[in-house]
Amino acid sequence: MSNSGEQVKGKRVQPPWSPPAGTDVPQLRLYNSLTRSKEPFVPQKGNKVTWYCCGPTVYDASHMGHARSYISFDILRRILRDYFKYDVLYCMNITDIDDKIIKRARQNYLLDQYKEKQPQAAQILQDVLSARGPFQATLASTTDPDKKQMLERLDAAVAAALQPLQAAMESEAADGVVQPLAQVLLENSKDLLADWLDKQFGSQVTENSIFSTLPKYWEGEYHKDMEALNVLPPDVLTRVSEYVPEIVDFVEKIVSNGYGYESNGSVYFDTSKFDASPQHSYAKLVPEAVGDQKALQEGEGDLSISADRLSEKKSQNDFALWKASKPGEPSWDSPWGKGRPGWHIECSAMAGSILGESMDIHGGGFDLRFPHHDNELAQSEAFFENDFWVRYFLHTGHLTIAGCKMSKSLKNFITIKDALAKNTARQLRLAFLMHSWKDTLDYSSNTMESAVQYEKFMNEFFLNVKDILRAPTDITGQFERWEAAELELNNGFYDRKSAVHKALCDNMDTRSAMEEMRVLVSQSNSYIASRKSAKLRPNRMLVQSIAVYLTNMLQIFGAIEGSEPIGFPVGGQSQNIDLESTVLPYLTVLSDFREGVRKIAREKKVTELLQLCDVVRDDTLPELGVRLEDHEGLPTVVKLVDKETLLREKEEKKEMEEEKKRKKEEAARKKQEQEMAKLAKMKIPPCEMFRTETDKYSKFDETGFPTHDAEGKEISKGQAKKLRKLYETQEKLHNEYLQTNQNGN
């Protein structure tokens, strides 16, 4: 027996094992403008992602149209880096040499010189009238509706300032009256006056420093704006002015490769030759735009589309790689003589210097696709002799204001500083997160109100969780048994996390991700409310896990700065680090003491003490950024909230109470008016009620009942029946009045 037992034991082996079937795991896909569809994202070198982004042309204040690109790309960059854990090298340029900068710098310089001469009113009037002539000719010939509207606004402002000055001068008013009016005209006319001065004297501006001072100032302002918006600085920043030698080398190589030609000291890209090459294709992004002369000329710049310049090119589709400098323009040495870089070549040379022959991602605004990005692609692939300079092209959607495209050149824009005066950087970012990065976003009060409400909704949840976690417990007491409610919430938590992941894999769809996060908070709020209504504390570990996850997601999106484990920072970044852990023990003592006082005051019926406790809650503590919430039968909830938020809530509550009071008073007034009207009606005896209506009736019987209408015709039986009902009703009302009066007497 023992032998057979040993044999059986020797044969025992582990049973076969098979892995679970599993489920499909979503893969990151990005909308690639090169294919106009979502493509699986595959970096060229393992986990490393190289990214070049077109930066600002720094000649004026950054506006919300710029913020659309920079905040959106900041969100995408953070998601790639912090959520998908890619190693991202982010390179951005500053365009500090450009036709717009040259023209604006000259105009500012010439206008400042003009003002320094302190011209008299007559001179200002004469010069504005001289400048207005060519300006109105431009206005008349402009067909673009947005541009025409902008020029009409400028002309209307000039006209509004012209009339008072002309009237004052014709009436020979005193200098003290005339000169201020002339200054108003000068201010209202500065755009057309600067353009007029530039056409006359622009070629005489030769000092190169004039062209560097303006972009340097606006670059500084741009960086301040980005910091205020919590936009991460690029890993590498390139300035055109620092890359001119590399640009010259880049142009030389394109020419030697056979895709460029020199003409009158300028160098142009030969689009036909490039497109004819078997391995190349021109206008990969917007092939249907080839030949769009309006777009091509905008790409060349205002100073580069004169008839002589256009005649230098072999084809109207060719574009400048290097521009021979005219008088009044900055210049650098080159094999073709003194000149300056073309706009498109700047990005190619700088990106090529840092990222090499091919990059993973190139980003920019939607309106840069053609000709700027198509020309970048063509000249870079002509330089590197490849057809894969950019693997994924990402373009952010337009930002509109009340449905109109925001544009610096159309003077239809809100600066970033203006926007930050109305809303916080977090609220602006939340608004962007709640919309698709590649679609048009309308910047409006409705858009911003949605973001403000989302922030408030999230913040209340975080504050409630913090309150739950403050309840005293020992180290083992924090682990509580899970019942059906906890299992249900946890399943919802897992589903929402999966949905957020799926959304981010789908072209980094933050709009859907934010909505899933909102649903998760709603589910958590329902769970917390049901536990509290049953006088039970919510499961602290579970709600903590959810709050930590949501905080982490908002940190990844750049909507929460710092390393708070849960929720939004309180009291500004500088003082926020340990504010809660420092002050909450003291606030808890105060809250418990107040609760004890309220209990005694209620028992002893000391209303003055209860009122004092309300003052502490409603007036004193909000001024310090503290909200107390009293709940019947439950401990008082202590929340740290921004002082401004609490004071705004207090003001809103006051306004609501006043509105409620106003409505109540209005209802009482209407009721009184109705009663007065009823009383006035009751006073009328039935025998008199129809006699006053002479427009309807001409004869009455002895009781005052009408017998004939206004035309003398006898009242019909049907009409008499209706009138009799009215008569009887009035008789009843009047008798009621007489009875009331008699009782009163």
PDB file of C-alpha atoms in Angstrom, residues 690-691 693-701 704-716 719-720 723:
ATOM      1  CA  PHE A 690     -73.431 101.159 -17.051  1.00  0.00           C
ATOM      2  CA  ARG A 691     -74.472 104.850 -17.084  1.00  0.00           C
ATOM      3  CA  GLU A 693     -70.346 103.859 -20.612  1.00  0.00           C
ATOM      4  CA  THR A 694     -71.970 106.366 -23.014  1.00  0.00           C
ATOM      5  CA  ASP A 695     -69.798 105.097 -25.878  1.00  0.00           C
ATOM      6  CA  LYS A 696     -71.691 101.780 -25.641  1.00  0.00           C
ATOM      7  CA  TYR A 697     -75.228 102.621 -24.418  1.00  0.00           C
ATOM      8  CA  SER A 698     -77.694 105.490 -24.992  1.00  0.00           C
ATOM      9  CA  LYS A 699     -80.864 104.583 -22.957  1.00  0.00           C
ATOM     10  CA  PHE A 700     -81.366 102.932 -19.550  1.00  0.00           C
ATOM     11  CA  ASP A 701     -84.364 101.762 -17.471  1.00  0.00           C
ATOM     12  CA  GLY A 704     -79.812 101.884 -14.619  1.00  0.00           C
ATOM     13  CA  PHE A 705     -79.876  98.775 -16.846  1.00  0.00           C
ATOM     14  CA  PRO A 706     -79.082  99.579 -20.530  1.00  0.00           C
ATOM     15  CA  THR A 707     -81.981  99.174 -23.036  1.00  0.00           C
ATOM     16  CA  HIS A 708     -80.442 100.686 -26.225  1.00  0.00           C
ATOM     17  CA  ASP A 709     -76.894 100.722 -27.643  1.00  0.00           C
ATOM     18  CA  ALA A 710     -74.945 103.875 -28.611  1.00  0.00           C
ATOM     19  CA  GLU A 711     -76.594 103.991 -32.071  1.00  0.00           C
ATOM     20  CA  GLY A 712     -80.091 103.859 -30.526  1.00  0.00           C
ATOM     21  CA  LYS A 713     -80.775 100.223 -31.406  1.00  0.00           C
ATOM     22  CA  GLU A 714     -82.535  98.077 -28.806  1.00  0.00           C
ATOM     23  CA  ILE A 715     -80.247  95.702 -26.880  1.00  0.00           C
ATOM     24  CA  SER A 716     -80.671  92.103 -28.132  1.00  0.00           C
ATOM     25  CA  GLN A 719     -76.602  90.717 -25.023  1.00  0.00           C
ATOM     26  CA  ALA A 720     -79.128  91.646 -22.324  1.00  0.00           C
ATOM     27  CA  LEU A 723     -75.246  92.313 -19.157  1.00  0.00           C
TER      28      LEU A 723
END
